[in-house]
Structures are given as structure tokens and as C-alpha cells.
Coordinates of C-alpha atoms in Angstrom, one line a residue:
M333 CA -13.9 61.5 46.7
W334 CA -16.8 61.1 44.4
E335 CA -19.3 61.0 47.3
S336 CA -18.6 64.7 47.9
I337 CA -18.8 65.6 44.3
V338 CA -22.0 63.8 43.0
T339 CA -25.5 64.9 43.8
L340 CA -29.0 64.2 42.6
S341 CA -31.1 67.0 41.2
E342 CA -34.2 68.1 43.1
D343 CA -36.5 66.6 40.5
K344 CA -34.4 63.4 40.6
Q345 CA -34.0 63.4 36.9
K346 CA -30.3 64.1 36.7
V347 CA -27.1 63.3 38.5
V348 CA -24.7 66.2 38.7
A349 CA -20.9 66.2 39.3
K350 CA -19.8 69.5 40.9
L351 CA -16.8 70.6 42.9
Q352 CA -17.4 72.6 46.0
S353 CA -15.8 76.1 46.1
G354 CA -12.2 75.8 47.0
F355 CA -12.1 72.0 46.6
V356 CA -9.2 70.7 44.5
V357 CA -8.8 67.2 43.2
D358 CA -5.4 65.5 43.1
A359 CA -3.6 64.4 39.9
V360 CA -4.7 60.7 40.2
F361 CA -8.4 61.6 40.2
D362 CA -10.3 59.2 37.8
P363 CA -13.8 57.7 37.4
K364 CA -13.1 54.4 39.3
G365 CA -15.0 55.2 42.4
L366 CA -18.1 56.6 40.6
P367 CA -20.1 53.3 40.3
E368 CA -20.1 52.8 44.1
V369 CA -21.4 56.3 44.7
L370 CA -24.1 55.9 42.0
K371 CA -25.1 52.6 43.7
T372 CA -25.4 54.5 47.0
L373 CA -27.6 57.1 45.4
E374 CA -29.7 54.3 43.9
V375 CA -29.3 55.7 40.4
T376 CA -27.5 52.8 38.7
D377 CA -30.4 52.5 36.3
Y378 CA -29.9 56.0 35.1
F379 CA -28.2 56.6 31.7
L380 CA -24.5 57.2 32.4
I381 CA -23.1 59.8 30.0
E382 CA -19.6 58.5 29.9
D383 CA -18.2 61.2 27.7
E384 CA -19.4 63.8 30.2
V385 CA -17.8 61.8 33.1
L386 CA -14.4 61.9 31.4
R387 CA -14.9 65.6 30.5
F388 CA -15.7 66.4 34.2
V389 CA -12.6 64.5 35.4
N390 CA -10.4 66.6 33.0
L391 CA -12.1 69.8 34.0
A392 CA -11.6 69.0 37.7
K393 CA -7.9 68.2 37.3
E394 CA -7.4 71.4 35.4
G395 CA -9.4 73.4 38.0
K396 CA -11.7 74.9 35.3
G397 CA -14.7 76.9 36.3
E398 CA -17.2 74.6 34.7
A399 CA -16.2 71.9 37.1
Y400 CA -17.4 74.2 40.0
E401 CA -20.6 75.0 38.1
G402 CA -21.6 71.4 37.7
V403 CA -21.7 68.8 34.8
V404 CA -24.7 66.4 34.3
I405 CA -23.1 62.9 34.1
A406 CA -26.2 60.7 34.3
E407 CA -29.9 61.2 33.7
V408 CA -33.3 59.6 33.4
R409 CA -34.2 58.7 29.8
N410 CA -37.4 57.4 28.4
A411 CA -37.4 54.4 26.0
S412 CA -36.3 55.5 22.6
A413 CA -36.9 54.2 19.1
T414 CA -35.1 54.4 15.8
V415 CA -36.2 53.2 12.4
E416 CA -34.0 51.0 10.2
V417 CA -34.9 50.6 6.5
T418 CA -33.4 48.0 4.2
T419 CA -31.5 49.2 1.1
D420 CA -34.4 48.1 -1.2
E421 CA -36.9 50.0 1.0
M422 CA -39.0 46.8 1.3
L423 CA -38.8 46.4 5.1
A424 CA -38.7 48.9 7.9
S425 CA -37.9 47.9 11.5
I426 CA -38.1 49.8 14.8
I427 CA -35.2 49.3 17.1
V428 CA -36.4 50.0 20.7
T429 CA -33.9 50.8 23.5
G430 CA -35.2 50.2 27.0
A431 CA -35.8 53.2 29.3
Y432 CA -33.3 54.3 31.9
K433 CA -35.6 54.9 34.9
G434 CA -38.0 56.5 32.5
R435 CA -41.2 55.4 30.9
G436 CA -41.9 53.3 27.8
L437 CA -42.8 54.7 24.4
R438 CA -46.1 56.5 23.6
G439 CA -48.1 56.1 20.4
N440 CA -47.4 59.6 19.2
E441 CA -43.7 59.1 19.6
I442 CA -43.8 56.0 17.4
V443 CA -45.8 57.8 14.8
H444 CA -43.3 60.7 14.8
C445 CA -40.5 58.2 14.5
L446 CA -42.1 56.6 11.4
A447 CA -42.8 60.0 9.9
Q448 CA -39.2 61.1 10.2
A449 CA -38.1 58.0 8.3
H450 CA -40.9 58.7 5.7
I451 CA -42.5 55.3 6.4
T452 CA -46.0 55.6 4.9
K453 CA -46.9 52.2 3.4
G454 CA -47.3 48.6 4.5
I455 CA -47.5 49.5 8.3
N456 CA -48.5 46.6 10.6
K457 CA -50.6 47.9 13.5
L458 CA -50.1 44.8 15.5
A459 CA -46.4 45.1 15.3
L460 CA -46.6 48.7 16.5
K461 CA -48.6 47.5 19.6
K462 CA -45.9 45.0 20.2
V463 CA -43.3 47.8 20.1
L464 CA -45.3 49.7 22.7
L465 CA -45.6 46.7 24.9
M466 CA -41.9 45.7 24.7
S467 CA -40.8 49.3 25.4
N468 CA -42.2 48.9 28.9
Q469 CA -40.6 45.5 29.5
L470 CA -37.0 46.0 28.4
K471 CA -34.2 46.4 30.9
P472 CA -32.3 49.7 30.8
G473 CA -30.4 49.9 27.5
E474 CA -31.7 46.5 26.3
Q475 CA -32.6 46.6 22.6
F476 CA -35.4 44.9 20.7
T477 CA -36.0 45.0 17.0
Q478 CA -39.4 44.6 15.4
A479 CA -40.4 44.7 11.7
V480 CA -43.2 47.2 11.5
A481 CA -43.7 47.8 7.8
Q482 CA -43.3 45.7 4.7
G483 CA -43.4 46.7 1.1
K484 CA -45.1 44.8 -1.7
Q485 CA -43.3 43.5 -4.8
A486 CA -45.0 44.3 -8.1
T487 CA -47.0 41.3 -9.4
K488 CA -46.0 40.4 -12.9
G489 CA -48.8 40.3 -15.4
K490 CA -50.0 37.0 -16.7
D491 CA -49.1 36.0 -20.3
A492 CA -51.8 35.6 -22.8
Q493 CA -53.5 32.2 -22.3
F494 CA -55.0 30.0 -25.0
I495 CA -57.6 27.7 -23.6
P496 CA -58.8 24.8 -25.8
L497 CA -62.5 24.4 -25.7
V498 CA -62.2 20.8 -27.0
K499 CA -60.5 17.7 -25.6
D500 CA -57.0 16.8 -26.7
V501 CA -57.2 13.8 -29.1
S502 CA -53.6 12.9 -28.3
K503 CA -54.4 12.4 -24.6
Q504 CA -57.7 10.6 -25.0
V505 CA -57.6 7.2 -23.2
L506 CA -59.3 4.5 -25.2
K507 CA -60.8 1.9 -22.9
P508 CA -63.8 -0.3 -22.8
R509 CA -67.0 1.2 -21.4
S510 CA -69.4 -0.4 -18.9
K511 CA -72.7 -1.7 -20.0
D512 CA -75.9 -1.3 -18.0
S513 CA -75.3 -4.8 -16.8
G514 CA -72.0 -3.8 -15.3
K515 CA -70.0 -5.8 -17.8
L516 CA -67.4 -4.2 -20.1
D517 CA -68.2 -3.7 -23.7
M518 CA -64.8 -4.4 -25.4
R519 CA -66.1 -2.9 -28.6
D520 CA -67.2 0.4 -27.1
L521 CA -64.0 2.5 -26.5
G522 CA -65.7 5.8 -26.1
Q523 CA -66.9 8.7 -28.3
T524 CA -64.7 10.0 -31.0
I525 CA -63.5 13.6 -30.4
T526 CA -64.9 15.7 -33.2
V527 CA -66.2 19.3 -33.7
G528 CA -68.9 20.6 -35.9
E529 CA -69.0 23.7 -38.2
N530 CA -69.0 27.0 -36.2
D531 CA -68.2 25.3 -32.9
E532 CA -66.0 27.4 -30.6
V533 CA -62.7 25.5 -30.3
M534 CA -60.3 27.9 -28.5
K535 CA -60.5 30.9 -26.3
R536 CA -57.8 33.6 -25.7
I537 CA -57.4 35.3 -22.4
P538 CA -55.4 38.5 -23.1
A539 CA -52.3 39.3 -21.1
T540 CA -52.7 41.3 -18.0
K541 CA -50.7 44.4 -17.0
G542 CA -49.8 43.1 -13.6
Q543 CA -50.2 45.0 -10.3
A544 CA -47.9 47.7 -9.1
G545 CA -46.0 47.3 -5.9
F546 CA -44.8 49.8 -3.3
T547 CA -42.0 50.4 -0.9
V548 CA -42.4 51.2 2.8
Q549 CA -41.6 54.8 1.9
G550 CA -44.3 55.0 -0.6
R551 CA -42.3 54.6 -3.8
I552 CA -44.4 52.9 -6.5
I553 CA -42.8 49.8 -8.1
P554 CA -44.2 49.4 -11.7
P555 CA -45.2 45.9 -12.7
L556 CA -43.8 43.9 -15.6
P557 CA -46.7 43.3 -18.0
G558 CA -47.4 39.8 -19.3
K559 CA -46.4 38.8 -22.8
D560 CA -49.3 39.2 -25.2
S561 CA -49.9 37.1 -28.3
L562 CA -52.7 37.0 -30.8
L563 CA -55.0 34.1 -31.5
K564 CA -54.0 32.4 -34.8
A565 CA -56.4 30.9 -37.3
G566 CA -55.3 27.4 -38.3
K567 CA -56.3 25.0 -41.0
G568 CA -60.1 24.6 -40.7
T569 CA -60.6 27.4 -38.2
H570 CA -61.2 31.2 -38.3
I571 CA -61.4 34.1 -35.8
S572 CA -65.0 34.7 -34.6
S573 CA -66.6 37.8 -36.1
E574 CA -68.3 38.4 -32.8
D575 CA -65.4 38.0 -30.5
P576 CA -61.7 38.4 -31.6
N577 CA -60.6 36.2 -28.7
V578 CA -62.5 33.1 -29.9
L579 CA -61.5 30.6 -32.5
V580 CA -64.3 28.9 -34.4
A581 CA -64.3 25.8 -36.6
T582 CA -64.8 26.4 -40.3
N583 CA -65.7 22.9 -41.0
S584 CA -66.4 19.7 -39.1
G585 CA -63.6 17.3 -38.3
L586 CA -61.0 16.2 -35.8
P587 CA -59.5 19.0 -33.7
I588 CA -55.7 19.1 -33.3
I589 CA -54.5 21.4 -30.6
K590 CA -51.5 23.6 -31.5
E591 CA -49.7 26.4 -29.8
K592 CA -52.0 29.5 -29.9
S593 CA -54.3 27.8 -32.4
I594 CA -56.3 24.7 -33.3
E595 CA -56.5 22.9 -36.6
V596 CA -59.5 21.0 -37.7
D597 CA -58.6 18.2 -40.0
N598 CA -61.0 16.2 -42.0
A599 CA -61.3 13.1 -40.0
L600 CA -62.3 9.7 -41.4
C601 CA -64.0 7.7 -38.7
L602 CA -64.4 3.9 -39.2
N603 CA -65.6 1.1 -36.9
S604 CA -62.9 -1.2 -38.4
V605 CA -60.8 -1.7 -41.5
G606 CA -61.4 -5.0 -43.3
V607 CA -62.7 -6.5 -46.4
G608 CA -65.9 -4.5 -45.9
T609 CA -64.1 -1.2 -46.1
G610 CA -61.2 -2.1 -48.4
H611 CA -57.8 -0.3 -48.1
V612 CA -57.9 3.2 -46.8
K613 CA -56.0 6.1 -48.2
F614 CA -57.0 9.5 -46.7
K615 CA -55.8 13.1 -46.7
G616 CA -56.3 13.9 -43.0
N617 CA -56.6 11.9 -39.8
V618 CA -58.0 8.4 -39.6
F619 CA -59.8 7.2 -36.5
V620 CA -60.6 3.4 -36.3
S621 CA -62.6 2.5 -33.2
G622 CA -62.0 -1.2 -33.7
D623 CA -59.3 -3.2 -35.4
I624 CA -57.3 -3.0 -38.7
E625 CA -57.6 -6.5 -39.9
S626 CA -55.1 -8.8 -41.6
G627 CA -53.9 -7.8 -45.1
M628 CA -55.4 -4.3 -45.0
V629 CA -53.5 -1.1 -45.9
V630 CA -54.2 2.3 -44.2
K631 CA -52.4 5.4 -45.4
A632 CA -53.0 8.9 -43.9
S633 CA -51.5 12.3 -44.3
G634 CA -52.4 13.1 -40.7
S635 CA -52.5 10.8 -37.7
V636 CA -53.9 7.3 -37.3
T637 CA -55.7 6.3 -34.1
V638 CA -56.7 2.7 -33.6
G639 CA -58.9 1.6 -30.7
G640 CA -58.2 -2.1 -31.0
F641 CA -55.4 -4.1 -32.8
I642 CA -53.4 -3.7 -35.9
E643 CA -53.0 -7.3 -37.1
S644 CA -50.7 -8.3 -40.0
A645 CA -51.6 -5.0 -41.7
E646 CA -49.7 -2.1 -43.2
V647 CA -50.3 1.3 -41.6
Q648 CA -48.5 4.5 -42.8
A649 CA -49.0 8.1 -41.5
Q650 CA -47.4 11.5 -41.5
G651 CA -48.5 12.2 -37.9
D652 CA -48.6 10.0 -34.8
I653 CA -49.9 6.4 -34.8
T654 CA -51.7 5.5 -31.6
V655 CA -52.9 2.0 -30.9
G656 CA -55.2 1.2 -28.0
K657 CA -54.2 -2.5 -27.8
G658 CA -51.5 -4.2 -29.7
I659 CA -49.6 -4.4 -33.0
I660 CA -49.5 -8.1 -34.1
G661 CA -47.7 -9.8 -36.9
H662 CA -47.2 -13.6 -37.5
T663 CA -43.9 -15.5 -37.6
V664 CA -42.1 -15.6 -40.9
S665 CA -39.0 -17.3 -42.2
D666 CA -35.6 -15.6 -41.8
G667 CA -35.1 -13.0 -44.5
Q668 CA -38.8 -12.7 -45.2
P669 CA -40.5 -9.3 -44.7
K670 CA -42.6 -8.9 -41.6
S671 CA -46.3 -9.4 -42.1
C672 CA -47.2 -6.3 -40.1
K673 CA -45.7 -2.9 -40.9
V674 CA -46.3 0.4 -39.1
F675 CA -44.5 3.4 -40.4
T676 CA -44.8 7.1 -39.4
K677 CA -42.8 10.4 -39.3
G678 CA -44.2 11.0 -35.8
N679 CA -44.6 8.8 -32.7
I680 CA -45.9 5.2 -32.3
T681 CA -47.7 4.4 -29.1
A682 CA -49.2 0.9 -28.3
S683 CA -49.6 -1.5 -25.5
Y684 CA -47.4 -4.1 -27.2
A685 CA -46.0 -5.2 -30.5
Q686 CA -44.8 -8.6 -31.7
F687 CA -43.4 -10.0 -35.0
S688 CA -43.8 -6.6 -36.7
E689 CA -41.7 -3.9 -38.4
L690 CA -42.0 -0.5 -36.7
Q691 CA -40.5 2.7 -38.0
A692 CA -41.0 6.2 -36.4
G693 CA -39.4 9.5 -37.1
Q694 CA -39.7 10.3 -33.4
D695 CA -40.4 8.1 -30.4
I696 CA -41.8 4.6 -30.0
Q697 CA -43.5 3.7 -26.7
L698 CA -44.8 0.2 -25.8
S699 CA -46.2 -0.2 -22.3
V700 CA -46.1 -4.1 -22.0
H701 CA -43.7 -5.7 -24.4
S702 CA -41.8 -5.8 -27.7
M703 CA -41.3 -9.3 -29.0
S704 CA -39.2 -10.2 -32.1
N705 CA -39.8 -6.8 -33.8
D706 CA -37.6 -4.9 -36.3
I707 CA -37.6 -1.4 -34.8
R708 CA -36.3 1.9 -36.2
C709 CA -36.9 5.3 -34.6
G710 CA -35.3 8.7 -34.8
H711 CA -35.5 9.5 -31.1
D712 CA -36.2 7.2 -28.1
L713 CA -37.6 3.7 -27.6
L714 CA -39.5 3.1 -24.4
V715 CA -40.8 -0.4 -23.5
M716 CA -42.3 0.0 -20.0
D717 CA -45.4 1.3 -18.2
T718 CA -45.5 4.4 -16.1
M719 CA -44.8 2.4 -12.9
K720 CA -41.8 0.6 -14.5
K721 CA -43.3 -2.7 -13.5
H722 CA -43.9 -4.1 -17.0
G723 CA -41.9 -3.7 -20.1
T724 CA -40.0 -6.5 -21.9
L725 CA -37.8 -5.9 -24.9
S726 CA -36.9 -9.3 -26.3
G727 CA -35.9 -10.8 -29.6
G728 CA -35.6 -8.9 -32.9
E729 CA -33.5 -5.8 -33.5
A730 CA -34.0 -2.2 -32.4
K731 CA -32.0 0.6 -33.9
V732 CA -32.8 4.0 -32.4
G733 CA -31.4 7.5 -32.8
G734 CA -31.7 8.3 -29.1
S735 CA -31.9 6.1 -25.9
I736 CA -33.5 2.7 -25.1
K737 CA -35.3 2.1 -21.8
C738 CA -37.1 -1.0 -20.7
V739 CA -37.7 -3.1 -17.6
L740 CA -36.4 -6.4 -18.9
L741 CA -34.0 -6.7 -21.8
G742 CA -33.7 -10.0 -23.6
V743 CA -35.3 -13.3 -22.8
E744 CA -34.4 -16.6 -21.1
G745 CA -33.2 -19.2 -23.6
D746 CA -31.4 -18.9 -26.9
T747 CA -33.3 -16.1 -28.5
A748 CA -30.9 -13.3 -29.5
T749 CA -31.8 -9.6 -28.9
K750 CA -30.0 -6.8 -30.7
V751 CA -30.2 -3.2 -29.5
H752 CA -28.4 -0.3 -31.1
A753 CA -28.7 3.1 -29.4
F754 CA -27.5 6.5 -30.6
A755 CA -27.6 5.3 -34.2
K756 CA -26.8 8.9 -35.3
Y757 CA -23.3 8.5 -33.9
D758 CA -21.6 7.9 -37.2
S759 CA -23.6 10.7 -38.9
Y760 CA -22.5 13.1 -36.2
K761 CA -18.9 12.1 -36.5
Q762 CA -19.0 12.6 -40.3
K763 CA -20.6 16.0 -40.0
I764 CA -18.0 17.1 -37.4
V765 CA -15.2 15.9 -39.7
A766 CA -16.7 17.7 -42.6
L767 CA -17.1 21.0 -40.6
K768 CA -13.5 20.7 -39.4
D769 CA -12.3 20.3 -43.0
A770 CA -14.4 23.2 -44.1
Y771 CA -13.0 25.3 -41.2
K772 CA -9.4 24.4 -42.2
Q773 CA -10.2 25.4 -45.8
A774 CA -11.5 28.7 -44.6
Q775 CA -8.3 29.2 -42.6
A776 CA -6.2 28.4 -45.7
A777 CA -8.3 30.8 -47.8
T778 CA -7.8 33.5 -45.1
M779 CA -4.0 33.0 -45.2
E780 CA -4.1 33.2 -49.0
V781 CA -5.9 36.6 -48.8
I782 CA -3.3 37.8 -46.2
R783 CA -0.5 36.7 -48.6
K784 CA -2.1 38.6 -51.5
E785 CA -2.6 41.7 -49.2
L786 CA 1.1 41.6 -48.3
E787 CA 2.1 41.4 -51.9
F788 CA -0.2 44.2 -52.8
K789 CA 1.3 46.5 -50.2
K790 CA 4.8 45.7 -51.4
K791 CA 4.0 47.2 -54.8
P792 CA 4.7 50.9 -55.4
K793 CA 1.7 53.0 -54.8
A794 CA 1.7 54.0 -58.4
E795 CA 1.1 50.3 -59.4
R796 CA -1.7 49.7 -57.0
T797 CA -5.3 49.8 -58.3
E798 CA -8.4 50.6 -56.3
E799 CA -10.1 47.6 -57.9
E800 CA -7.5 45.2 -56.6
Q801 CA -7.6 46.8 -53.1
R802 CA -11.4 46.5 -53.1
S803 CA -11.2 42.9 -54.2
I804 CA -8.8 42.1 -51.3
E805 CA -11.1 43.8 -48.8
E806 CA -14.1 41.9 -50.0
M807 CA -12.3 38.6 -49.8
K808 CA -11.1 39.4 -46.2
I809 CA -14.7 40.1 -45.2
Q810 CA -16.1 37.0 -46.8
N811 CA -13.4 34.8 -45.3
S812 CA -13.8 36.3 -41.9
Q813 CA -17.6 35.6 -42.0
A814 CA -16.9 32.1 -43.3
L815 CA -14.5 31.5 -40.4
D816 CA -16.9 32.8 -37.8
A817 CA -19.8 30.8 -39.2
G818 CA -17.8 27.6 -39.5
Q819 CA -16.5 27.9 -35.9
S820 CA -20.0 28.6 -34.6
Q821 CA -21.5 25.6 -36.5
L822 CA -18.7 23.3 -35.3
E823 CA -19.1 24.4 -31.6
L824 CA -22.9 23.9 -31.7
L825 CA -22.6 20.5 -33.4
E826 CA -20.0 19.3 -30.9
M827 CA -22.1 20.5 -28.0
D828 CA -25.1 18.7 -29.4
F829 CA -23.0 15.6 -30.0
E830 CA -21.7 15.6 -26.4
E831 CA -25.2 16.0 -25.0
H832 CA -26.5 13.1 -27.1
L833 CA -23.5 10.9 -26.1
Q834 CA -24.2 11.5 -22.5
N835 CA -27.9 11.0 -22.6
C836 CA -28.3 8.3 -25.2
N837 CA -27.9 5.2 -23.1
I838 CA -29.5 1.7 -23.0
E839 CA -31.1 1.1 -19.6
A840 CA -32.9 -2.0 -18.2
F841 CA -34.4 -1.3 -14.9
D842 CA -34.8 -4.8 -13.6
K843 CA -32.8 -7.5 -15.6
V844 CA -30.7 -8.1 -18.6
Y845 CA -30.6 -11.7 -20.0
T846 CA -28.0 -13.6 -22.0
R847 CA -27.4 -13.1 -25.8
V848 CA -28.2 -9.4 -25.8
S849 CA -26.0 -7.6 -28.3
V850 CA -25.5 -4.0 -27.4
Q851 CA -24.2 -1.6 -30.1
F852 CA -22.9 2.0 -30.1
G853 CA -21.2 3.1 -33.3
D854 CA -19.1 0.1 -34.5
E855 CA -18.6 -1.2 -31.0
V856 CA -20.7 -4.3 -29.9
V857 CA -20.8 -6.3 -26.7
T858 CA -22.9 -9.4 -26.0
T859 CA -24.1 -10.5 -22.6
K860 CA -23.0 -14.0 -21.6
R861 CA -24.9 -14.2 -18.3
T862 CA -27.9 -12.7 -16.6
H863 CA -27.5 -9.4 -14.8
G864 CA -29.7 -7.2 -12.6
G865 CA -30.7 -3.7 -13.6
S866 CA -28.1 -2.3 -16.0
V867 CA -27.1 0.8 -17.9
F868 CA -25.0 0.7 -21.1
S869 CA -23.3 3.9 -22.2
F870 CA -20.6 4.8 -24.7
N871 CA -17.5 7.1 -24.4
Q872 CA -16.5 7.0 -28.1
Y873 CA -13.9 4.3 -27.3
E874 CA -15.7 1.5 -25.5
I875 CA -19.1 0.5 -24.3
Q876 CA -19.3 0.9 -20.5
C877 CA -21.6 -1.2 -18.4
S878 CA -22.9 -0.5 -14.9
F879 CA -24.8 -3.3 -13.2
K880 CA -27.0 -3.4 -10.1
M881 CA -25.9 -6.0 -7.6
D882 CA -28.2 -9.1 -7.5
D883 CA -27.9 -12.4 -5.6
E884 CA -25.8 -14.0 -8.4
D885 CA -23.2 -11.2 -8.2
V886 CA -22.5 -11.6 -4.4
A887 CA -19.8 -14.1 -3.7
V888 CA -20.5 -16.3 -0.6

């Protein structure tokens, strides 16, 4: 039936369904036979307008006049394009639909398409060429999506930078220098880092505003400016009168790099400390390129840097103590004080230490070994090099506020080694108990105020005084603040305690020998055999040990 209804227009651009005059379709007329007729007409690659096909079928069944006038049910269509923009307007893509017997896209059509979608920024010309190419290669109705424009995020401004113009003393590596002959001069450990008066010591680079971004539709994205900070004059330095972004040394001395500033301390530089110099007591930093000899005393309000050894001497500092070689004492009888004492509120760093007493407010780091020392430090004890190949903690006693890490723990034979980590455990527990008691007292005081308030309200209004009411209100406010502060302090302390409990372990990366006493709080365990790498931790009830498997642990 469709073969007598469907015809191709003269220009071959449209397929028209039209009933001939006087022709009537039956009640079962439907679109089923249409595809075969379209195939016969060789128009299967035309765009079939399915809604119009159904409309024509209904018109024909009803005998409406429009069915006899003709309805376009298929047509030639050129490739089409639509623009899709992401919600943040940062990416625009063109969706190309393949032509139905028609031609591909033209350049002006793509430009018009982009203009309608208000795409003005970040357009990629190569992507547009690809769209043109693909529009001629797609099958009828096939779709292809190509990103053609991309926005640019705003670039955050850089924070103000503070560039030291001097080397960092704390990072200076003291090592023997080569002579002209090629041999090492063990006494020449390099030049001391010092600055002279009016030397530039730090430069400030101001913060930048950043760079604005844009969306594909041309909306400007304002940048986030960098954080700006001013250069600060420290001890022994001042802001340059010629350039406010330059810090200048007021006097000569040893530069200490700080955040946003540099301090220039008076530095005492000595080749060695011995009978020729006498004891040294200095307000500032002390730099000894050689050794501190036996029996000498060095005290400094700043840091102490020693290029060689500290041998059976006493060294005290408020800042860090850095030793290029070793800290050496000699053996003494049990109960006798150590012959070599090194005390500081900062860090102690050395290659090794033996038969000495070391105390540091912060960390102690020895890269080779610690042998028969009495050690106390507020934070961590590390006895190992950066590669974790060397580092033996043997003999003596170490009591540290944080964790202990070494490669080998203990020593073969009968020498006992005692290690006590998280030494602040009891102090934490006492503080927590005290805060809990204070919180309970604050709760009790609050209940007392509530009781007074209830009694006050039971009184006849004539007997109530404004002074009494004001006093109750003030007590309520004070107790509420005390409760909130107490709860906050308790929560923070408990969180800090849990974090320390989790992190303050004793770890030996390679081996643990016999007669090593491990202590946390009041709990102590002593090793009775040699183990591989091990980690000792504490859960408030018992010391837990996890050992790496070694040959001795595997049953045959």
C-alpha cells in the first residue's frame, strides 16, 4: 500500500506521503511496510521523521484532507552540531550528528553554533578542524563529541617568600677538606659560617596577586592573592634603609635562620678548647673547629658546634649541640658520675657517643652507635644513619619522652641495656586524673548553684533581692565557663596522650639481643633470646612485641 502513497520530491530532498484523490486506506493501515518502500526508493539514508509518519497514518485512517495534500515524512539533512557546556563553564564540547544524505558542517555554521552558546574564550582551532573533518565521515545519525574550548582556572598568588642570603649553620656538613696533594686534612673541616656588619642576610619577595582565570563563556575568575608578610628585624639585624625588602646585619657574628627573619648572634670561634684556652663561658654561640679536650668545660647561651670530638669534657648549651665526630668518656666504677657530660635544652647530634651522660630537651641523634651511655631526652632518640645500615644502641640506660629507633638494640654477651620510651606516660596520666577531678568539682559547683537558684525561686518575691539574683547569675556564668574550659582541656590532653601512646614505640630495624630491658610506664620486659627486627609498643596494660621472622624463629 505504501508504494502507491510515498513519492520523492522533484529536487530529491524530501519524501512525501500523499493519498491519491478518492483513495481510502483500511483500518489496519500502519507504518510496517514503509521501510521496504524507502529501500526501493533508495532513501534509507534520509532522516525519517517518525512523528510525521504516525501523524500521516492517523490522518489517512480518518480521511482528513491533509493526507491528500501530502505530508513530508523523510528528508535530506546536513550534519548538525550542538554545544554542550559543563556546569562550571570550564569546558565546552561540540556534539556532531552525521548528515542524512546531506553535506558536512561548514566553518560559518560552527562559528554560529559557538556564538549561540556564548563561547568566546579558550577555543581550540585544531579541535574545530577535527569537528569539520568528522562531520564528513560520520554515518547518518552517528554522533561524535569533541571538546573545543577550555577555560582556565585562576592561578593563586604566591605567598611572600623569605630567602636567606647566608648558609644555614644547622645544615652545614663538617668534613675534612682535601689538600693540594690529594690527601685529606683531618683538621680542616671547612670555613665557619659568619657574616660581617652591614652584610645582606635575607631578602623578601612580596606576595603576588595571582592571575585571573576565565570560563569558556568569558566570565572572569578572580584569583586568590598570596599571603603577604613583612620582613622582621631580629637580634643583630635591621631592615635596610635603601630597600625595605632586605635584612642587613647590624653586627658581625653567626647567622641563625628564623622564620621571616635572621638573628646574628655573637659567635665565639675557637680552633680547640684545652689548657691553652681554659674553660669557655659565652653568651652566644660557640664554634669549635677541632676538639674539646679532657677536663674542659664549655657553657653557651646559644648553640655549640664542635668539628671534632668532645672527650671527657662538660658541655652545656641552651641551643643545639652538634658534634662532627664523637662524644667520648672513659669507663668509671658503678655509681660514679660519667666523665663526659653533654647537656642542652635543644638537640644533640653526633656520629657516636660512649661512656657519657647525654641530656637534651628535644631529640638526640647518633648515626653510628651509642655505647654504655646514660641518656635523657624530651623527645626522640635515634641511633642510626639515613640508610638504616648502622646504628647500635648498647649498654647503659636511655630514658626518652618520645620514641626510640635504632638498627641494633643491645649487644651480644652479658651487658645489660635499659630503654624506657614515652617517659612522660606517668605525667600524662597524673594530669588527666587532675583534670578529671577538677571537672568533677566544677560539676559539683554547678549543681550547688542550681540548688541555690531553686531555693531562691521558692522564696516569695518580696523576699528576693536583686543582689542575690545577680550573684547567682554570675556564679552560673563562671561555672559554665569553668565546665567548658575543663572539658576542652581534658579532651585535648586525652587526644595528645593517645597520639603519643600510638607513636612512642621502641623499634630495632635489624636485631634485638638478650638482656635488653624495655620499659613503658611501670611495665618492664626483658629479652631472653635474640630476635630479628622488632617493635615494642604499649597499650596502657602491657608491653606488646612484634618480631620479624628470622632463621631462629622458623621451626624445621
